[in-house]
XYZ file of N, CA and C in Angstrom:
456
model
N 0.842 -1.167 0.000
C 0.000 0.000 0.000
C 0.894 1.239 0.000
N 0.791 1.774 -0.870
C 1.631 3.420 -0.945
C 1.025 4.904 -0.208
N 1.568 5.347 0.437
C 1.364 6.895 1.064
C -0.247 7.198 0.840
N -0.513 7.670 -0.977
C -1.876 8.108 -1.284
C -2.885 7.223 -0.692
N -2.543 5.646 -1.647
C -3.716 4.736 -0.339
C -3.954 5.100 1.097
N -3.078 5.042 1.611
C -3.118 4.703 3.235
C -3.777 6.735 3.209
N -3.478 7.355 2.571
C -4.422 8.970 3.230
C -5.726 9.146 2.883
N -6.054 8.304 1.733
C -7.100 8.295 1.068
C -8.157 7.117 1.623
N -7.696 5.986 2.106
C -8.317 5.029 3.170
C -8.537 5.614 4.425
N -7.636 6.560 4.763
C -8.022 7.145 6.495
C -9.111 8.277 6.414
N -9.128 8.869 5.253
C -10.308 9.921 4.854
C -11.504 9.218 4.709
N -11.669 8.015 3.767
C -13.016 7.338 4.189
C -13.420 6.891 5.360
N -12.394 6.065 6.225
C -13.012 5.323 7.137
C -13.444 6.446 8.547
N -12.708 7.910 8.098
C -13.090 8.917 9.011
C -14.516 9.145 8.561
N -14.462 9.687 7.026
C -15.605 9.491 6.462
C -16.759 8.639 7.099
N -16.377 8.106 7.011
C -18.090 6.385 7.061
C -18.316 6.729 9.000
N -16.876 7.019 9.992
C -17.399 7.185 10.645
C -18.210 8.617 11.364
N -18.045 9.411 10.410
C -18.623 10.407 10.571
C -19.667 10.428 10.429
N -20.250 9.593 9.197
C -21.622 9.153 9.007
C -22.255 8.681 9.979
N -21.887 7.901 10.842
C -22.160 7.028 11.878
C -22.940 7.832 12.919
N -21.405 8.541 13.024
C -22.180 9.743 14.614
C -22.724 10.743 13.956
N -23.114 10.880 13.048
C -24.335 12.080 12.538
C -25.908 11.589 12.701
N -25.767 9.969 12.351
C -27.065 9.134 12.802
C -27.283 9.080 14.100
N -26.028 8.813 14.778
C -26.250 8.020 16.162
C -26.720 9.769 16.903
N -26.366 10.860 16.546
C -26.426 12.236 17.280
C -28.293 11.790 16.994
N -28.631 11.853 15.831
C -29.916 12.918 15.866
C -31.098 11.130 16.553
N -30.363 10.254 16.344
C -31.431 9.126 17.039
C -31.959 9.666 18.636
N -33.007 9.356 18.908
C -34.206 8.614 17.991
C -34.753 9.428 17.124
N -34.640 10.404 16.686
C -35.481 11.162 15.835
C -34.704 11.421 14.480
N -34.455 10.436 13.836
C -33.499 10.900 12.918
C -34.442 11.624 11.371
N -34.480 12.479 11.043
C -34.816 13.787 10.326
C -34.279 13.246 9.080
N -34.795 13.581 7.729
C -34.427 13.223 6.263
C -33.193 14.124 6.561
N -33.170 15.481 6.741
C -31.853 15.988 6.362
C -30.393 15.041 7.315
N -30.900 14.655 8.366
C -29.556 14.091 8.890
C -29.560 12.860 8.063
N -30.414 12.004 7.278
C -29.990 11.299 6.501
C -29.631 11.706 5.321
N -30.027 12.986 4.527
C -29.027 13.415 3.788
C -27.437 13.256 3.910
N -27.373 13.972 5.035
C -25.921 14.608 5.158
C -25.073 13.517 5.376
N -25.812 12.436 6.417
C -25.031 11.041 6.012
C -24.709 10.452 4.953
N -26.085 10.404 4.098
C -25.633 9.910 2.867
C -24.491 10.505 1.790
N -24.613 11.746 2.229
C -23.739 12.857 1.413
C -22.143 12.513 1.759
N -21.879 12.347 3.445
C -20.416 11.678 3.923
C -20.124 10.343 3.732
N -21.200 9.682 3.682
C -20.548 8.349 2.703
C -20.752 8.171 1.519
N -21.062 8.927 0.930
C -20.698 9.379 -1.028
C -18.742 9.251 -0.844
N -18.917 10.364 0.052
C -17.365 11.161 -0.140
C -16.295 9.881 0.315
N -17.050 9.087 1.600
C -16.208 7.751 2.320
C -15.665 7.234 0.216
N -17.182 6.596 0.088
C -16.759 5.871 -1.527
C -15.763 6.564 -2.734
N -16.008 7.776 -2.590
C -15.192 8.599 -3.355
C -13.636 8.655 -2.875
N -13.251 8.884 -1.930
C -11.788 8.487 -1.478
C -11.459 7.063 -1.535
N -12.442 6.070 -1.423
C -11.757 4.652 -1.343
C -11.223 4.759 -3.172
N -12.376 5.174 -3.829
C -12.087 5.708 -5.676
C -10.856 5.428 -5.576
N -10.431 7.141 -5.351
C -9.322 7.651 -5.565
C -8.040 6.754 -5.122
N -8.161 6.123 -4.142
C -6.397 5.726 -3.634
C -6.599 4.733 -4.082
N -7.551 3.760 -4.801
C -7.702 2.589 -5.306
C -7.382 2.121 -6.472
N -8.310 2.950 -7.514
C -8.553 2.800 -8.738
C -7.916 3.926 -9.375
N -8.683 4.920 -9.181
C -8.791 6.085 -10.435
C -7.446 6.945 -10.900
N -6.593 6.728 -9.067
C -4.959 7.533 -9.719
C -4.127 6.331 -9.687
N -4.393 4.848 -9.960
C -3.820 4.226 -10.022
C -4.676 3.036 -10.898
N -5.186 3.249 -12.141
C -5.482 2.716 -12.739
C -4.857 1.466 -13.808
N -5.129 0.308 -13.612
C -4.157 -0.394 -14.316
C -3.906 0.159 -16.156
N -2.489 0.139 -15.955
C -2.520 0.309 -17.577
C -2.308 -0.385 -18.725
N -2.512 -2.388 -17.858
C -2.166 -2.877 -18.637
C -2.862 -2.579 -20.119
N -2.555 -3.746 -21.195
C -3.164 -3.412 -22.532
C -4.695 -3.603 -22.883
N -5.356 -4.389 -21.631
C -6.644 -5.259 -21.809
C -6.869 -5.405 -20.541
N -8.204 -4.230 -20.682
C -8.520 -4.241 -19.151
C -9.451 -5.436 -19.083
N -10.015 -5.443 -17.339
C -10.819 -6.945 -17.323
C -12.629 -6.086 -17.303
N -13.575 -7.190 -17.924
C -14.740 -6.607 -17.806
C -14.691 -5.680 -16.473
N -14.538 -5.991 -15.267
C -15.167 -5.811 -13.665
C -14.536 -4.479 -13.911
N -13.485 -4.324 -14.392
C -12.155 -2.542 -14.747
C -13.785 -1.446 -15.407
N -13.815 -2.307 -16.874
C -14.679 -1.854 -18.206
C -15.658 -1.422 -17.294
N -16.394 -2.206 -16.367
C -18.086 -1.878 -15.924
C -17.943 -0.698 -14.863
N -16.532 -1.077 -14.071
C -16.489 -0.017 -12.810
C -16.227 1.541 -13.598
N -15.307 1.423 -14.367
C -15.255 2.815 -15.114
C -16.008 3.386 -15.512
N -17.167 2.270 -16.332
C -18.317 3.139 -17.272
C -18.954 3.797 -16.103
N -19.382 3.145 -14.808
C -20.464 3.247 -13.521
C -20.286 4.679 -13.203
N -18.366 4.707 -12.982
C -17.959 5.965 -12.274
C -18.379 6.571 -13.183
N -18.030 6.831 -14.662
C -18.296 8.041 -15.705
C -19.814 8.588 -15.719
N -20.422 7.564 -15.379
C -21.818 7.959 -15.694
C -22.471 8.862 -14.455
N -21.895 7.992 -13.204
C -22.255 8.729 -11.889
C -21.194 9.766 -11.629
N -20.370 10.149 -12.332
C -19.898 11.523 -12.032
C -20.518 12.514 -13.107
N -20.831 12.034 -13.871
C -21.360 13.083 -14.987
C -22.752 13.692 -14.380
N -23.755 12.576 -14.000
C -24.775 13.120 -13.301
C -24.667 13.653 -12.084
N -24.066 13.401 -11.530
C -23.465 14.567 -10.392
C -23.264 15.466 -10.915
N -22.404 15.724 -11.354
C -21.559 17.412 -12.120
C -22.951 18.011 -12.670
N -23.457 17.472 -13.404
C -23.996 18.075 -14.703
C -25.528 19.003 -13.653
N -26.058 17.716 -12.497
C -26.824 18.223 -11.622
C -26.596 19.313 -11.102
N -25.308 19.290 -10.216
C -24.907 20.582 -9.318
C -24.594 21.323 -10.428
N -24.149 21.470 -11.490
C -23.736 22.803 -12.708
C -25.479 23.252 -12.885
N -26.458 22.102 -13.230
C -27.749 23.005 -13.169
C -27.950 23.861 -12.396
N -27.746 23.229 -11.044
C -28.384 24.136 -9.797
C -27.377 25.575 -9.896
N -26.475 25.626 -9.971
C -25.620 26.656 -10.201
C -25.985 27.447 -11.153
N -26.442 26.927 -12.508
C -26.958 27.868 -13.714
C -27.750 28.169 -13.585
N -29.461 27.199 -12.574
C -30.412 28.005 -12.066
C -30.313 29.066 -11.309
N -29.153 29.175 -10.348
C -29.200 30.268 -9.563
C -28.584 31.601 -10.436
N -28.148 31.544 -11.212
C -27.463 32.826 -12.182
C -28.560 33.359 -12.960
N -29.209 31.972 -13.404
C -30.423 32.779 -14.202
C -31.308 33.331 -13.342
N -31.631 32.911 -12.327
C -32.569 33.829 -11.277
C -32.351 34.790 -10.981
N -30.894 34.709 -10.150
C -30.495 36.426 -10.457
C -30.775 37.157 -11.274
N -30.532 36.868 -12.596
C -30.568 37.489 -13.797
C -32.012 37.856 -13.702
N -33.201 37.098 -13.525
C -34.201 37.091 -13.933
C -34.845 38.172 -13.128
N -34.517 38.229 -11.695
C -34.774 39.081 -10.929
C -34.158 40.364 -10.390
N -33.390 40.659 -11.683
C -32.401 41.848 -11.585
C -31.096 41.640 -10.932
N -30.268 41.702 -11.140
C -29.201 41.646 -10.484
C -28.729 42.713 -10.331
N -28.107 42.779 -8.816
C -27.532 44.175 -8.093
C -26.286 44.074 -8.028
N -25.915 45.270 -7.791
C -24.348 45.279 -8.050
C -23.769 44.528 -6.557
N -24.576 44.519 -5.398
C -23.743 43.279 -4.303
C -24.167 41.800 -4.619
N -24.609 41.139 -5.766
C -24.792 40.082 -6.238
C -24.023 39.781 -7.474
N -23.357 40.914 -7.576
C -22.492 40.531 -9.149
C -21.501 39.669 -8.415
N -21.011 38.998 -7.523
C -19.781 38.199 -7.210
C -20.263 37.116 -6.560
N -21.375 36.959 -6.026
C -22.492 35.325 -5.983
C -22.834 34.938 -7.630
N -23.250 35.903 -8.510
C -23.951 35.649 -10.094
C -22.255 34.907 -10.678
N -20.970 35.333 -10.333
C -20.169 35.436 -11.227
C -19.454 34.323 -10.601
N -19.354 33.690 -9.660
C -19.563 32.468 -8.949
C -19.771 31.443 -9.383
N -21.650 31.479 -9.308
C -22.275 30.736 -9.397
C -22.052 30.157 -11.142
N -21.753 30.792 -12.214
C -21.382 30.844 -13.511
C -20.578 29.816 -13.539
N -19.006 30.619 -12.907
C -17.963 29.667 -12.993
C -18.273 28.281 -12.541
N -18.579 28.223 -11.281
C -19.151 26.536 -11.035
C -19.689 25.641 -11.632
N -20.822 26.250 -12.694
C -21.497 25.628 -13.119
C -21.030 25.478 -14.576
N -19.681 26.243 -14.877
C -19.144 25.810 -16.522
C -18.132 24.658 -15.936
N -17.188 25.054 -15.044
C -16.816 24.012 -14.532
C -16.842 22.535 -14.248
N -18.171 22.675 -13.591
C -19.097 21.334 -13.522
C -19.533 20.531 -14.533
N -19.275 21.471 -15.037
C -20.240 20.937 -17.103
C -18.520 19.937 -17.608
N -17.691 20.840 -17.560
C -16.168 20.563 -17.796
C -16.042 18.906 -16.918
N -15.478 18.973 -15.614
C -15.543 17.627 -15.423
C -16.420 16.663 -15.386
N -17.859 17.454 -15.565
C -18.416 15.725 -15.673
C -18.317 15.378 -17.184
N -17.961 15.987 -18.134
C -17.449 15.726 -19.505
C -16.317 15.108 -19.485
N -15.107 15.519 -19.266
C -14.412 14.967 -19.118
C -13.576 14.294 -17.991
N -13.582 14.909 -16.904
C -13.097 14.459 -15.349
C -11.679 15.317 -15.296
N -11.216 14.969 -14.158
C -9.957 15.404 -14.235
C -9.095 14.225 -14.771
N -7.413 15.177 -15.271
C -6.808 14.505 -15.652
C -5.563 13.762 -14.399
N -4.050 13.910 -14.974
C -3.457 13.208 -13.932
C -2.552 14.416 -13.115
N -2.496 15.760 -13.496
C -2.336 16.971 -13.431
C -3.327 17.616 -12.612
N -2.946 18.106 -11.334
C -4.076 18.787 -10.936
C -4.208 20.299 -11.239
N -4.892 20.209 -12.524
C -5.248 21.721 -13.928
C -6.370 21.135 -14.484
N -6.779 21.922 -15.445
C -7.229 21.500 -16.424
C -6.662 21.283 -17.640
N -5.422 21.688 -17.515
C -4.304 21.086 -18.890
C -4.716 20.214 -19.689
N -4.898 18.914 -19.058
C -4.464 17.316 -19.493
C -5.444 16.518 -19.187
N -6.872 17.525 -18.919
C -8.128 16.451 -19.245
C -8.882 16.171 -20.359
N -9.034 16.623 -21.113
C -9.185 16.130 -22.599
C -8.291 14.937 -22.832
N -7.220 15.136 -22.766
C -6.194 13.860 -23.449
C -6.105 12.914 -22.525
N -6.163 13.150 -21.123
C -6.650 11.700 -20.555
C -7.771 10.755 -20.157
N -9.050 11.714 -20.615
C -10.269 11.326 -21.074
C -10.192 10.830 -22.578
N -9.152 10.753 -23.315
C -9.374 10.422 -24.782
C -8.562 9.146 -24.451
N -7.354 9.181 -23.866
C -6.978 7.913 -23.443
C -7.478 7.083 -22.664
N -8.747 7.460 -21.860
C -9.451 6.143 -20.903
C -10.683 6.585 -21.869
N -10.629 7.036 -22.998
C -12.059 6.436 -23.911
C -11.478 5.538 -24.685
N -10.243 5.506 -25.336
C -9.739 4.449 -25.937
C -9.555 3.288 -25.299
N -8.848 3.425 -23.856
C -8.827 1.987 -23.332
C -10.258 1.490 -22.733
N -11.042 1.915 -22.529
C -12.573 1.312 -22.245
C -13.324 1.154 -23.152
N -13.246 1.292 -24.270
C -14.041 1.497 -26.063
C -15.319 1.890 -25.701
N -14.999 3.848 -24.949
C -16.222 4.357 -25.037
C -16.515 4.936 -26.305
N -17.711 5.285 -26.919
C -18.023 5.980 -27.585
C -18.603 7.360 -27.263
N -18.843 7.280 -26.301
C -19.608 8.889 -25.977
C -18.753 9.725 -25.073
C-alpha cells in the first residue's frame, strides 16, 4: 500500500465514521436531512476509497478486465450526473439572479455561481486529468475512452 492509499483510506473510514455519529447524534429522531448529510459523507467515504484505489492508479495494462470496463463506465456515468446536476443548480441560480435583476452586491455570488457551473459541465465531460489543472483532461479522457471502447 503506498502513502496516497493509506491517506485516502483514512479519509473514508473517518468518512463512514462520521456518518455514523451524525445518525447516532440525531437518534431517535433521525430527520431526512440528517440522513441526507449522512448519505452525502458516505458518497465522499466511496469517493476516497475511488481515488487511492482505482482512479490515480489505474491499471494500464493493454486489456482491461470486464469488472475494470463496468467499474469505469459506472464511475463516468455517476460523475457526470453529479456534475452536470450541481452545474444546473448553479446555472439556475445565475439565471434567477438574472431574472430578478441583479444588483451590483450580487455581481460576485452571479459570477460564482457561472464559474461553477461551466466548470461542472467541464468535469463531468471529461473528469480530471493526472495533473491537478485543467491542462491534461481532454487527453486523458481520450486515453481512458480508448482503453474502455467508449463511444460517448
Amino acid at each position: 500500500m503506498n502513502r496516497h492509499q493509506i491517506i485516502c483510506g483514512s479519509l473514508a473510514w473517518a468518512c463512514a465514521a462520521g456518518a455514523i455519529l451524525m445518525v447516532a447524534r440525531a437518534h431517535p429522531v433521525v430527520t431526512p436531512p440528517d440522513m441526507l448529510f449522512a448519505g452525502l459523507v458516505v458518497l465522499l467515504a466511496v469517493l476516497f476509497v475511488w481515488m487511492g484505489w482505482w482512479d490515480d492508479a489505474a491499471n494500464d495494462g493493454p486489456e482491461p478486465s470486464w469488472l475494470e470496463r463496468a467499474v469505469a463506465t459506472g464511475w463516468l456515468w455517476m460523475r457526470r450526473i453529479v456534475c452536470w446536476t450541481a452545474a444546473a443548480a448553479f446555472l439556475a441560480v445565475a439565471v434567477r439572479l438574472l431574472a430578478d435583476g441583479i444588483e451590483v452586491r450580487q455581481v460576485p455570488f452571479f459570477l460564482a455561481a457561472v464559474m461553477l457551473g461551466v466548470l461542472l459541465i467541464w468535469v463531468g465531460l471529461k473528469g480530471t486529468g493526472r495533473v491537478r489543472s485543467l491542462s491534461d483532461d481532454a487527453a486523458v479522457h481520450a486515453g481512458r475512452r480508448k482503453r474502455y471502447g467508449w463511444w460517448f
